[in-house]
Amino acid sequence: MNFDKIIDRSGTNALKLEFRERLFGTNEVIPLWVADMDFKAPQQVVEAIRKRAAHPMYGYTSRDEDFFQAIVDWQNKRHSWNVSREWVEFMPGVVPTLVMAVQAFTSEGDKVVIQPPVYPPFFDVVKDHGRIIEENPLIDTEYGYRMDFEHLEKITTSDDVKIMILCHPHNPVGRVWNREELTRLGSICQKNNVLIVSDEIHADLVYGDQSHIPLASISSELADNSITCMAPSKTFNIAGLNTSYVIVPNEKIRKSLQKKLKAYHLFTGNMFGAEALKAAYKEGETWLEALLKYIKGNIEYVMDFFEQNMPEVRVHKPEATYLMWLDFSAWKMSDAQLRKFMIEKAGLGLNYGPTFGSQGQNFQRLNVASSRKVIEKAMAQLLEARNQIVK
Ligand SMILES: Cc1ncc(COP(=O)(O)O)c(C=O)c1O
């Protein structure tokens, strides 16, 4: 649990490193983009995978009841959500689940609501399948991002709008939607027969006084009109194991999703992912608490650094996730200039704001799930570069 230790990821085909040339045109940037962490997974997870790997049979596997029980128990202890075993279905990833939901519950030409700025694949899962995006942009206020309920109310009255993909907690703005917001959103969608697909992959990474409330845990009406997507992948840094799950109390909706999973022959899954999930959920809590403390420290360090040295940059303090959404509009650069500046002058590989929607203009997303030394170096490089352009 030494998060200060810098782990050499070379030789692991890590996307975060290997895609630098493709994305930034150079390998000479500190990679602080894609949402995985530069930390080792919990030792219990490593041991579980090692144990399974020691048995030289790697044929098709299923998941035992222990897998599902670990999920039920995790939801209960971390989110006070009483989940029934039969509501849970394995999925090979959250984004594949979003695709299956779009296909199962909409037809070509139907509309899907998303709330930009938002995780870029939310656009793809709609557009790539011949569906139409209906944007309900978040409102950027001095108190943080808010949902635009009046606009949501208006757009969801159209019969073409069939589902809404909610990001909760929200990547990249870091909001943990509260009970009041979720309830209001839920009643608008319910009234207008819009199914809510709630992507809660960042649910375990919440800081401070906030706590994550699963949308479906709020009421039986919301449980009946939603699909919750969760995974241990962000929480325990095991995204490469392609193991996630959905929680769907509504039997009819669950069966439709299960049909898609079967149709794509994606139900066998990854045997190491199943072992990792069990170990993480059963034995990983102490590690997680230490991780949250460390990342919170990184977030506070970055907040202070900007405040002391670059107060013109607007930083939304994330209530959750290890992603920070930075507004550089005070620098008066075009997005292309800002991007070039980050790569060539500051030596940083961050996420380019406009990929999160047009609301991301002048923004960059910074991943702070790295050793503090790496974050300090990144901030120092940014400041040095900035001092050459800003008086
Ligand atoms: C909101 C959100 N959903 C889904 C994913 C990816 O999920 P998966 O790797 O299970 O497809 C990410 C990864 O960054 C994310 O931020």
mmCIF file of C-alpha atoms and ligand atoms in Angstrom:
data_model
loop_
_atom_site.group_PDB
_atom_site.id
_atom_site.type_symbol
_atom_site.label_atom_id
_atom_site.label_comp_id
_atom_site.label_asym_id
_atom_site.label_seq_id
_atom_site.Cartn_x
_atom_site.Cartn_y
_atom_site.Cartn_z
ATOM 1 C CA MET A 1 0.000 0.000 0.000
ATOM 2 C CA ASN A 2 2.886 2.317 -0.732
ATOM 3 C CA PHE A 3 1.216 4.645 -3.230
ATOM 4 C CA ASP A 4 4.298 6.885 -3.263
ATOM 5 C CA LYS A 5 6.312 4.175 -4.989
ATOM 6 C CA ILE A 6 6.654 4.819 -8.711
ATOM 7 C CA ILE A 7 5.863 1.627 -10.601
ATOM 8 C CA ASP A 8 7.520 1.108 -13.958
ATOM 9 C CA ARG A 9 4.682 0.176 -16.320
ATOM 10 C CA SER A 10 6.892 -0.334 -19.368
ATOM 11 C CA GLY A 11 6.667 -3.819 -20.838
ATOM 12 C CA THR A 12 2.994 -4.204 -19.816
ATOM 13 C CA ASN A 13 1.471 -2.754 -23.023
ATOM 14 C CA ALA A 14 -0.286 -0.174 -20.860
ATOM 15 C CA LEU A 15 -2.560 1.930 -23.061
ATOM 16 C CA LYS A 16 -1.725 4.981 -21.003
ATOM 17 C CA LEU A 17 1.912 4.739 -22.171
ATOM 18 C CA GLU A 18 1.683 3.003 -25.527
ATOM 19 C CA PHE A 19 -0.945 5.312 -27.058
ATOM 20 C CA ARG A 20 1.052 8.465 -26.360
ATOM 21 C CA GLU A 21 2.632 8.591 -29.793
ATOM 22 C CA ARG A 22 -0.758 8.109 -31.453
ATOM 23 C CA LEU A 23 -2.584 10.661 -29.303
ATOM 24 C CA PHE A 24 0.033 13.282 -28.579
ATOM 25 C CA GLY A 25 2.480 12.671 -31.432
ATOM 26 C CA THR A 26 5.295 11.958 -28.964
ATOM 27 C CA ASN A 27 6.238 9.690 -26.080
ATOM 28 C CA GLU A 28 7.801 12.621 -24.276
ATOM 29 C CA VAL A 29 4.787 13.531 -22.150
ATOM 30 C CA ILE A 30 3.857 12.490 -18.608
ATOM 31 C CA PRO A 31 0.768 10.330 -19.249
ATOM 32 C CA LEU A 32 -2.057 11.678 -17.080
ATOM 33 C CA TRP A 33 -4.969 10.902 -19.347
ATOM 34 C CA VAL A 34 -6.931 7.584 -19.590
ATOM 35 C CA ALA A 35 -8.778 6.627 -16.390
ATOM 36 C CA ASP A 36 -6.569 3.991 -14.864
ATOM 37 C CA MET A 37 -4.225 4.369 -11.939
ATOM 38 C CA ASP A 38 -0.450 4.082 -11.736
ATOM 39 C CA PHE A 39 -0.799 1.992 -8.573
ATOM 40 C CA LYS A 40 -0.462 -1.748 -7.992
ATOM 41 C CA ALA A 41 -3.735 -3.619 -7.474
ATOM 42 C CA PRO A 42 -4.303 -4.856 -3.888
ATOM 43 C CA GLN A 43 -2.042 -7.767 -2.962
ATOM 44 C CA GLN A 44 -5.121 -9.941 -2.281
ATOM 45 C CA VAL A 45 -6.153 -9.487 -5.907
ATOM 46 C CA VAL A 46 -2.665 -10.323 -7.149
ATOM 47 C CA GLU A 47 -2.656 -13.488 -5.004
ATOM 48 C CA ALA A 48 -6.101 -14.571 -6.246
ATOM 49 C CA ILE A 49 -5.000 -14.239 -9.874
ATOM 50 C CA ARG A 50 -1.723 -15.999 -9.149
ATOM 51 C CA LYS A 51 -3.573 -18.871 -7.490
ATOM 52 C CA ARG A 52 -5.915 -19.300 -10.436
ATOM 53 C CA ALA A 53 -3.071 -18.979 -12.955
ATOM 54 C CA ALA A 54 -1.192 -21.762 -11.156
ATOM 55 C CA HIS A 55 -3.868 -24.212 -12.304
ATOM 56 C CA PRO A 56 -2.983 -24.814 -15.958
ATOM 57 C CA MET A 57 -6.570 -25.122 -17.211
ATOM 58 C CA TYR A 58 -7.766 -22.014 -18.957
ATOM 59 C CA GLY A 59 -10.869 -23.234 -20.745
ATOM 60 C CA TYR A 60 -14.297 -21.606 -20.626
ATOM 61 C CA THR A 61 -15.457 -20.857 -17.115
ATOM 62 C CA SER A 62 -18.630 -19.732 -15.444
ATOM 63 C CA ARG A 63 -19.017 -17.676 -12.295
ATOM 64 C CA ASP A 64 -19.844 -19.290 -8.966
ATOM 65 C CA GLU A 65 -22.383 -18.045 -6.415
ATOM 66 C CA ASP A 66 -19.516 -16.556 -4.438
ATOM 67 C CA PHE A 67 -19.027 -14.024 -7.253
ATOM 68 C CA PHE A 68 -22.610 -12.791 -7.005
ATOM 69 C CA GLN A 69 -22.633 -12.877 -3.211
ATOM 70 C CA ALA A 70 -19.481 -10.719 -3.161
ATOM 71 C CA ILE A 71 -21.325 -8.124 -5.279
ATOM 72 C CA VAL A 72 -24.449 -8.225 -3.088
ATOM 73 C CA ASP A 73 -22.341 -7.831 0.071
ATOM 74 C CA TRP A 74 -20.250 -5.009 -1.437
ATOM 75 C CA GLN A 75 -23.335 -3.001 -2.391
ATOM 76 C CA ASN A 76 -24.710 -3.499 1.069
ATOM 77 C CA LYS A 77 -21.611 -2.474 2.991
ATOM 78 C CA ARG A 78 -20.318 0.324 0.719
ATOM 79 C CA HIS A 79 -23.593 1.833 -0.526
ATOM 80 C CA SER A 80 -26.230 0.573 1.952
ATOM 81 C CA TRP A 81 -28.098 -0.915 -0.974
ATOM 82 C CA ASN A 82 -30.006 -4.098 -0.388
ATOM 83 C CA VAL A 83 -29.567 -5.922 -3.688
ATOM 84 C CA SER A 84 -31.195 -9.269 -4.458
ATOM 85 C CA ARG A 85 -28.966 -11.885 -6.012
ATOM 86 C CA GLU A 86 -31.245 -12.353 -9.030
ATOM 87 C CA TRP A 87 -30.999 -8.679 -9.999
ATOM 88 C CA VAL A 88 -27.281 -9.067 -10.778
ATOM 89 C CA GLU A 89 -25.867 -10.111 -14.149
ATOM 90 C CA PHE A 90 -22.236 -10.294 -15.249
ATOM 91 C CA MET A 91 -21.145 -7.965 -18.050
ATOM 92 C CA PRO A 92 -17.800 -7.821 -19.885
ATOM 93 C CA GLY A 93 -17.459 -4.060 -19.354
ATOM 94 C CA VAL A 94 -19.540 -0.973 -18.707
ATOM 95 C CA VAL A 95 -19.189 0.506 -22.196
ATOM 96 C CA PRO A 96 -20.250 -2.799 -23.828
ATOM 97 C CA THR A 97 -23.237 -2.728 -21.443
ATOM 98 C CA LEU A 98 -24.172 0.753 -22.629
ATOM 99 C CA VAL A 99 -24.046 -0.493 -26.229
ATOM 100 C CA MET A 100 -26.269 -3.463 -25.368
ATOM 101 C CA ALA A 101 -28.728 -1.189 -23.565
ATOM 102 C CA VAL A 102 -28.884 1.202 -26.518
ATOM 103 C CA GLN A 103 -29.536 -1.727 -28.826
ATOM 104 C CA ALA A 104 -32.041 -3.458 -26.571
ATOM 105 C CA PHE A 105 -34.160 -0.452 -25.617
ATOM 106 C CA THR A 106 -34.047 1.862 -28.631
ATOM 107 C CA SER A 107 -34.419 1.530 -32.390
ATOM 108 C CA GLU A 108 -32.515 3.297 -35.139
ATOM 109 C CA GLY A 109 -33.513 6.971 -35.219
ATOM 110 C CA ASP A 110 -34.539 7.052 -31.538
ATOM 111 C CA LYS A 111 -33.014 9.607 -29.225
ATOM 112 C CA VAL A 112 -30.789 9.028 -26.200
ATOM 113 C CA VAL A 113 -30.210 11.745 -23.584
ATOM 114 C CA ILE A 114 -26.692 12.398 -22.308
ATOM 115 C CA GLN A 115 -25.382 15.287 -20.188
ATOM 116 C CA PRO A 116 -22.184 16.778 -21.598
ATOM 117 C CA PRO A 117 -19.447 17.495 -20.817
ATOM 118 C CA VAL A 118 -19.310 13.740 -20.385
ATOM 119 C CA TYR A 119 -17.130 10.622 -20.852
ATOM 120 C CA PRO A 120 -16.538 10.518 -24.643
ATOM 121 C CA PRO A 121 -17.783 6.929 -25.312
ATOM 122 C CA PHE A 122 -21.286 8.092 -24.288
ATOM 123 C CA PHE A 123 -21.411 9.853 -27.672
ATOM 124 C CA ASP A 124 -20.067 6.802 -29.540
ATOM 125 C CA VAL A 125 -22.448 4.236 -28.070
ATOM 126 C CA VAL A 126 -25.335 6.297 -29.410
ATOM 127 C CA LYS A 127 -23.977 7.552 -32.758
ATOM 128 C CA ASP A 128 -22.216 4.327 -33.791
ATOM 129 C CA HIS A 129 -25.530 2.499 -33.656
ATOM 130 C CA GLY A 130 -27.641 4.882 -35.698
ATOM 131 C CA ARG A 131 -29.326 6.523 -32.714
ATOM 132 C CA ILE A 132 -29.504 10.256 -32.117
ATOM 133 C CA ILE A 133 -27.951 12.172 -29.249
ATOM 134 C CA GLU A 134 -30.207 14.511 -27.327
ATOM 135 C CA GLU A 135 -28.004 16.725 -25.187
ATOM 136 C CA ASN A 136 -29.001 18.016 -21.800
ATOM 137 C CA PRO A 137 -25.827 20.004 -21.076
ATOM 138 C CA LEU A 138 -24.763 20.444 -17.455
ATOM 139 C CA ILE A 139 -24.709 23.994 -16.144
ATOM 140 C CA ASP A 140 -21.312 25.224 -14.956
ATOM 141 C CA THR A 141 -21.986 27.398 -11.903
ATOM 142 C CA GLU A 142 -19.664 28.963 -9.350
ATOM 143 C CA TYR A 143 -20.922 26.321 -6.884
ATOM 144 C CA GLY A 144 -20.155 23.439 -9.224
ATOM 145 C CA TYR A 145 -21.975 21.707 -12.054
ATOM 146 C CA ARG A 146 -25.759 21.324 -11.928
ATOM 147 C CA MET A 147 -28.267 19.423 -14.043
ATOM 148 C CA ASP A 148 -30.647 21.444 -16.196
ATOM 149 C CA PHE A 149 -33.982 19.981 -15.081
ATOM 150 C CA GLU A 150 -36.144 22.459 -17.004
ATOM 151 C CA HIS A 151 -34.428 21.517 -20.246
ATOM 152 C CA LEU A 152 -34.591 17.817 -19.388
ATOM 153 C CA GLU A 153 -38.303 18.150 -18.733
ATOM 154 C CA LYS A 154 -38.752 19.728 -22.158
ATOM 155 C CA ILE A 155 -36.727 17.243 -24.245
ATOM 156 C CA THR A 156 -38.024 14.088 -22.584
ATOM 157 C CA THR A 157 -41.615 14.821 -23.576
ATOM 158 C CA SER A 158 -40.718 13.812 -27.132
ATOM 159 C CA ASP A 159 -41.765 10.230 -27.904
ATOM 160 C CA ASP A 160 -38.457 9.708 -29.715
ATOM 161 C CA VAL A 161 -36.495 9.916 -26.471
ATOM 162 C CA LYS A 162 -36.266 6.357 -25.141
ATOM 163 C CA ILE A 163 -33.361 6.244 -22.725
ATOM 164 C CA MET A 164 -31.063 8.494 -20.743
ATOM 165 C CA ILE A 165 -27.472 7.565 -19.917
ATOM 166 C CA LEU A 166 -26.595 9.036 -16.550
ATOM 167 C CA CYS A 167 -23.009 9.357 -15.359
ATOM 168 C CA HIS A 168 -23.057 9.070 -11.565
ATOM 169 C CA PRO A 169 -20.581 10.118 -10.210
ATOM 170 C CA HIS A 170 -20.016 12.261 -13.265
ATOM 171 C CA ASN A 171 -16.839 11.940 -15.334
ATOM 172 C CA PRO A 172 -15.244 14.490 -15.966
ATOM 173 C CA VAL A 173 -16.838 17.071 -13.636
ATOM 174 C CA GLY A 174 -16.620 14.923 -10.504
ATOM 175 C CA ARG A 175 -20.135 15.521 -9.190
ATOM 176 C CA VAL A 176 -21.777 12.941 -6.930
ATOM 177 C CA TRP A 177 -25.450 13.590 -7.648
ATOM 178 C CA ASN A 178 -27.393 13.951 -4.421
ATOM 179 C CA ARG A 179 -30.710 12.408 -3.405
ATOM 180 C CA GLU A 180 -32.715 15.468 -4.368
ATOM 181 C CA GLU A 181 -31.145 15.677 -7.824
ATOM 182 C CA LEU A 182 -31.543 11.959 -8.475
ATOM 183 C CA THR A 183 -35.144 11.982 -7.320
ATOM 184 C CA ARG A 184 -36.029 14.913 -9.579
ATOM 185 C CA LEU A 185 -34.264 13.360 -12.555
ATOM 186 C CA GLY A 186 -35.951 10.042 -11.839
ATOM 187 C CA SER A 187 -39.434 11.480 -11.715
ATOM 188 C CA ILE A 188 -38.969 13.393 -14.993
ATOM 189 C CA CYS A 189 -37.770 10.239 -16.749
ATOM 190 C CA GLN A 190 -40.455 8.060 -15.246
ATOM 191 C CA LYS A 191 -43.225 10.465 -16.176
ATOM 192 C CA ASN A 192 -42.004 10.485 -19.785
ATOM 193 C CA ASN A 193 -41.263 6.734 -20.094
ATOM 194 C CA VAL A 194 -37.529 7.261 -20.409
ATOM 195 C CA LEU A 195 -35.439 4.369 -19.097
ATOM 196 C CA ILE A 196 -32.376 5.445 -17.065
ATOM 197 C CA VAL A 197 -29.097 3.648 -17.673
ATOM 198 C CA SER A 198 -27.000 4.723 -14.718
ATOM 199 C CA ASP A 199 -23.253 4.321 -15.187
ATOM 200 C CA GLU A 200 -21.970 4.129 -11.614
ATOM 201 C CA ILE A 201 -18.480 2.812 -12.356
ATOM 202 C CA HIS A 202 -16.885 5.537 -10.166
ATOM 203 C CA ALA A 203 -19.253 4.887 -7.225
ATOM 204 C CA ASP A 204 -16.555 3.666 -4.845
ATOM 205 C CA LEU A 205 -14.208 6.598 -5.408
ATOM 206 C CA VAL A 206 -15.960 9.263 -3.352
ATOM 207 C CA TYR A 207 -14.232 11.720 -0.993
ATOM 208 C CA GLY A 208 -15.101 13.967 1.871
ATOM 209 C CA ASP A 209 -18.556 14.232 3.335
ATOM 210 C CA GLN A 210 -20.307 13.048 0.227
ATOM 211 C CA SER A 211 -21.531 9.491 -0.102
ATOM 212 C CA HIS A 212 -22.661 7.784 -3.249
ATOM 213 C CA ILE A 213 -26.368 6.959 -3.427
ATOM 214 C CA PRO A 214 -27.151 4.411 -6.139
ATOM 215 C CA LEU A 215 -30.007 5.853 -8.192
ATOM 216 C CA ALA A 216 -31.990 2.601 -8.044
ATOM 217 C CA SER A 217 -31.701 2.420 -4.249
ATOM 218 C CA ILE A 218 -33.802 5.561 -3.801
ATOM 219 C CA SER A 219 -37.260 4.116 -4.476
ATOM 220 C CA SER A 220 -38.993 1.078 -5.931
ATOM 221 C CA GLU A 221 -40.145 3.273 -8.844
ATOM 222 C CA LEU A 222 -36.571 4.183 -9.699
ATOM 223 C CA ALA A 223 -35.430 0.589 -9.230
ATOM 224 C CA ASP A 224 -38.107 -0.447 -11.689
ATOM 225 C CA ASN A 225 -37.067 2.114 -14.319
ATOM 226 C CA SER A 226 -33.294 1.764 -14.320
ATOM 227 C CA ILE A 227 -30.230 -0.294 -15.141
ATOM 228 C CA THR A 228 -27.233 0.237 -12.857
ATOM 229 C CA CYS A 229 -23.776 -0.442 -14.291
ATOM 230 C CA MET A 230 -20.994 -1.061 -11.802
ATOM 231 C CA ALA A 231 -17.548 -2.668 -11.732
ATOM 232 C CA PRO A 232 -14.501 -3.162 -9.516
ATOM 233 C CA SER A 233 -12.306 -1.970 -12.403
ATOM 234 C CA LYS A 234 -11.815 1.723 -11.532
ATOM 235 C CA THR A 235 -11.871 1.098 -7.781
ATOM 236 C CA PHE A 236 -9.123 -1.539 -7.736
ATOM 237 C CA ASN A 237 -7.281 -0.667 -10.967
ATOM 238 C CA ILE A 238 -8.198 -3.863 -12.793
ATOM 239 C CA ALA A 239 -9.798 -2.495 -15.977
ATOM 240 C CA GLY A 240 -7.702 -4.869 -18.120
ATOM 241 C CA LEU A 241 -9.652 -7.825 -16.690
ATOM 242 C CA ASN A 242 -12.879 -6.787 -18.445
ATOM 243 C CA THR A 243 -15.229 -7.680 -15.625
ATOM 244 C CA SER A 244 -18.271 -5.640 -14.679
ATOM 245 C CA TYR A 245 -21.920 -6.217 -13.845
ATOM 246 C CA VAL A 246 -25.388 -4.745 -13.995
ATOM 247 C CA ILE A 247 -28.026 -4.563 -11.299
ATOM 248 C CA VAL A 248 -31.519 -4.614 -12.782
ATOM 249 C CA PRO A 249 -34.455 -5.119 -10.408
ATOM 250 C CA ASN A 250 -36.996 -5.042 -13.257
ATOM 251 C CA GLU A 251 -37.227 -8.605 -14.580
ATOM 252 C CA LYS A 252 -38.412 -7.677 -18.057
ATOM 253 C CA ILE A 253 -35.585 -5.185 -18.573
ATOM 254 C CA ARG A 254 -33.059 -7.632 -17.123
ATOM 255 C CA LYS A 255 -34.183 -10.416 -19.468
ATOM 256 C CA SER A 256 -33.844 -8.123 -22.500
ATOM 257 C CA LEU A 257 -30.274 -7.281 -21.520
ATOM 258 C CA GLN A 258 -29.465 -10.935 -20.851
ATOM 259 C CA LYS A 259 -30.744 -11.740 -24.327
ATOM 260 C CA LYS A 260 -28.260 -9.245 -25.832
ATOM 261 C CA LEU A 261 -25.416 -10.689 -23.771
ATOM 262 C CA LYS A 262 -26.265 -14.123 -25.116
ATOM 263 C CA ALA A 263 -26.692 -12.878 -28.670
ATOM 264 C CA TYR A 264 -23.155 -11.470 -28.626
ATOM 265 C CA HIS A 265 -21.731 -14.603 -26.945
ATOM 266 C CA LEU A 266 -20.097 -12.428 -24.328
ATOM 267 C CA PHE A 267 -21.372 -14.297 -21.291
ATOM 268 C CA THR A 268 -18.348 -16.486 -20.563
ATOM 269 C CA GLY A 269 -16.157 -13.580 -19.455
ATOM 270 C CA ASN A 270 -12.665 -13.539 -18.072
ATOM 271 C CA MET A 271 -11.805 -16.135 -15.409
ATOM 272 C CA PHE A 272 -9.141 -13.921 -13.819
ATOM 273 C CA GLY A 273 -11.618 -11.050 -13.660
ATOM 274 C CA ALA A 274 -14.042 -13.169 -11.660
ATOM 275 C CA GLU A 275 -11.352 -14.175 -9.145
ATOM 276 C CA ALA A 276 -10.140 -10.578 -8.919
ATOM 277 C CA LEU A 277 -13.633 -9.232 -8.224
ATOM 278 C CA LYS A 278 -14.174 -11.709 -5.390
ATOM 279 C CA ALA A 279 -10.813 -10.967 -3.770
ATOM 280 C CA ALA A 280 -11.231 -7.201 -4.161
ATOM 281 C CA TYR A 281 -14.753 -7.054 -2.779
ATOM 282 C CA LYS A 282 -14.108 -9.503 0.038
ATOM 283 C CA GLU A 283 -10.649 -8.392 1.122
ATOM 284 C CA GLY A 284 -9.886 -5.050 -0.521
ATOM 285 C CA GLU A 285 -11.577 -2.527 1.764
ATOM 286 C CA THR A 286 -8.511 -1.589 3.787
ATOM 287 C CA TRP A 287 -6.570 -0.994 0.583
ATOM 288 C CA LEU A 288 -9.428 1.097 -0.800
ATOM 289 C CA GLU A 289 -9.595 3.306 2.293
ATOM 290 C CA ALA A 290 -5.856 3.967 2.029
ATOM 291 C CA LEU A 291 -6.194 4.687 -1.691
ATOM 292 C CA LEU A 292 -9.005 7.202 -1.128
ATOM 293 C CA LYS A 293 -6.914 9.003 1.448
ATOM 294 C CA TYR A 294 -3.962 9.172 -0.928
ATOM 295 C CA ILE A 295 -5.961 10.435 -3.904
ATOM 296 C CA LYS A 296 -7.743 12.975 -1.735
ATOM 297 C CA GLY A 297 -4.275 14.235 -0.797
ATOM 298 C CA ASN A 298 -3.343 14.502 -4.484
ATOM 299 C CA ILE A 299 -6.555 16.393 -5.270
ATOM 300 C CA GLU A 300 -5.914 18.819 -2.424
ATOM 301 C CA TYR A 301 -2.300 19.261 -3.505
ATOM 302 C CA VAL A 302 -3.388 20.151 -7.074
ATOM 303 C CA MET A 303 -6.159 22.477 -5.828
ATOM 304 C CA ASP A 304 -3.667 24.328 -3.605
ATOM 305 C CA PHE A 305 -1.047 24.446 -6.338
ATOM 306 C CA PHE A 306 -3.413 26.112 -8.772
ATOM 307 C CA GLU A 307 -4.703 28.501 -6.152
ATOM 308 C CA GLN A 308 -1.192 29.579 -5.139
ATOM 309 C CA ASN A 309 0.447 29.641 -8.541
ATOM 310 C CA MET A 310 -2.128 29.751 -11.326
ATOM 311 C CA PRO A 311 -5.283 31.240 -9.785
ATOM 312 C CA GLU A 312 -6.633 32.135 -13.219
ATOM 313 C CA VAL A 313 -7.207 28.418 -13.964
ATOM 314 C CA ARG A 314 -10.640 27.325 -12.736
ATOM 315 C CA VAL A 315 -10.567 23.938 -11.079
ATOM 316 C CA HIS A 316 -13.713 22.096 -10.051
ATOM 317 C CA LYS A 317 -12.894 20.139 -6.918
ATOM 318 C CA PRO A 318 -14.064 16.594 -7.629
ATOM 319 C CA GLU A 319 -16.404 15.026 -5.080
ATOM 320 C CA ALA A 320 -15.515 11.681 -6.658
ATOM 321 C CA THR A 321 -13.213 10.074 -9.271
ATOM 322 C CA TYR A 322 -9.489 10.747 -9.592
ATOM 323 C CA LEU A 323 -10.097 13.034 -12.560
ATOM 324 C CA MET A 324 -9.820 16.809 -12.411
ATOM 325 C CA TRP A 325 -11.573 19.095 -14.863
ATOM 326 C CA LEU A 326 -9.521 22.193 -15.544
ATOM 327 C CA ASP A 327 -10.774 25.351 -17.239
ATOM 328 C CA PHE A 328 -8.006 27.259 -19.021
ATOM 329 C CA SER A 329 -10.211 29.843 -20.719
ATOM 330 C CA ALA A 330 -8.349 32.668 -18.934
ATOM 331 C CA TRP A 331 -5.317 31.847 -21.094
ATOM 332 C CA LYS A 332 -7.266 32.916 -24.182
ATOM 333 C CA MET A 333 -5.900 30.175 -26.392
ATOM 334 C CA SER A 334 -7.812 28.204 -28.987
ATOM 335 C CA ASP A 335 -8.260 24.520 -28.157
ATOM 336 C CA ALA A 336 -5.644 23.584 -30.736
ATOM 337 C CA GLN A 337 -3.177 26.022 -29.177
ATOM 338 C CA LEU A 338 -3.929 24.772 -25.666
ATOM 339 C CA ARG A 339 -3.431 21.184 -26.739
ATOM 340 C CA LYS A 340 -0.118 21.983 -28.442
ATOM 341 C CA PHE A 341 0.980 23.967 -25.395
ATOM 342 C CA MET A 342 0.256 21.079 -23.019
ATOM 343 C CA ILE A 343 2.189 18.610 -25.154
ATOM 344 C CA GLU A 344 5.079 20.677 -26.421
ATOM 345 C CA LYS A 345 5.649 23.267 -23.716
ATOM 346 C CA ALA A 346 4.404 21.575 -20.532
ATOM 347 C CA GLY A 347 5.243 17.970 -21.548
ATOM 348 C CA LEU A 348 1.870 16.691 -20.316
ATOM 349 C CA GLY A 349 -0.450 14.110 -21.846
ATOM 350 C CA LEU A 350 -3.901 15.184 -20.627
ATOM 351 C CA ASN A 351 -7.363 14.555 -22.070
ATOM 352 C CA TYR A 352 -8.463 17.116 -24.634
ATOM 353 C CA GLY A 353 -11.579 18.959 -23.387
ATOM 354 C CA PRO A 354 -13.641 19.030 -26.613
ATOM 355 C CA THR A 355 -13.745 15.197 -26.738
ATOM 356 C CA PHE A 356 -16.208 15.493 -23.816
ATOM 357 C CA GLY A 357 -18.551 17.614 -25.946
ATOM 358 C CA SER A 358 -18.539 21.211 -27.129
ATOM 359 C CA GLN A 359 -18.888 22.254 -23.462
ATOM 360 C CA GLY A 360 -15.303 21.028 -23.004
ATOM 361 C CA GLN A 361 -13.793 23.867 -25.015
ATOM 362 C CA ASN A 362 -10.848 25.405 -23.137
ATOM 363 C CA PHE A 363 -10.792 22.474 -20.718
ATOM 364 C CA GLN A 364 -8.325 19.666 -20.128
ATOM 365 C CA ARG A 365 -8.835 16.620 -17.894
ATOM 366 C CA LEU A 366 -6.072 15.628 -15.494
ATOM 367 C CA ASN A 367 -5.791 12.139 -13.963
ATOM 368 C CA VAL A 368 -4.243 12.437 -10.476
ATOM 369 C CA ALA A 369 -4.099 8.706 -9.667
ATOM 370 C CA SER A 370 -0.315 8.663 -9.693
ATOM 371 C CA SER A 371 2.412 8.890 -7.137
ATOM 372 C CA ARG A 372 2.586 12.375 -5.555
ATOM 373 C CA LYS A 373 6.085 12.861 -7.001
ATOM 374 C CA VAL A 374 4.705 12.443 -10.539
ATOM 375 C CA ILE A 375 1.902 14.919 -9.858
ATOM 376 C CA GLU A 376 4.359 17.400 -8.351
ATOM 377 C CA LYS A 377 6.586 17.116 -11.416
ATOM 378 C CA ALA A 378 3.608 17.593 -13.740
ATOM 379 C CA MET A 379 2.492 20.710 -11.857
ATOM 380 C CA ALA A 380 6.018 22.145 -11.863
ATOM 381 C CA GLN A 381 6.312 21.603 -15.622
ATOM 382 C CA LEU A 382 2.941 23.232 -16.183
ATOM 383 C CA LEU A 383 3.835 26.249 -14.068
ATOM 384 C CA GLU A 384 7.180 26.733 -15.777
ATOM 385 C CA ALA A 385 5.545 26.613 -19.209
ATOM 386 C CA ARG A 386 2.722 28.892 -18.116
ATOM 387 C CA ASN A 387 5.125 31.487 -16.735
ATOM 388 C CA GLN A 388 6.463 31.933 -20.211
ATOM 389 C CA ILE A 389 3.041 32.960 -21.529
ATOM 390 C CA VAL A 390 1.246 34.577 -18.592
ATOM 391 C CA LYS A 391 2.646 37.518 -16.683
HETATM 392 C C1 LIG B 1 -18.022 6.862 -16.739
HETATM 393 C C2 LIG B 1 -17.259 5.689 -17.272
HETATM 394 N N1 LIG B 1 -17.918 4.615 -17.724
HETATM 395 C C3 LIG B 1 -17.269 3.533 -18.220
HETATM 396 C C4 LIG B 1 -15.886 3.499 -18.284
HETATM 397 C C5 LIG B 1 -15.190 2.307 -18.857
HETATM 398 O O1 LIG B 1 -15.813 1.129 -18.464
HETATM 399 P P1 LIG B 1 -15.362 -0.280 -19.054
HETATM 400 O O2 LIG B 1 -13.873 -0.273 -19.104
HETATM 401 O O3 LIG B 1 -15.911 -1.260 -18.068
HETATM 402 O O4 LIG B 1 -15.989 -0.415 -20.389
HETATM 403 C C6 LIG B 1 -15.165 4.607 -17.814
HETATM 404 C C7 LIG B 1 -13.698 4.632 -17.897
HETATM 405 O O5 LIG B 1 -13.065 5.642 -17.766
HETATM 406 C C8 LIG B 1 -15.854 5.723 -17.287
HETATM 407 O O6 LIG B 1 -15.220 6.794 -16.819
#
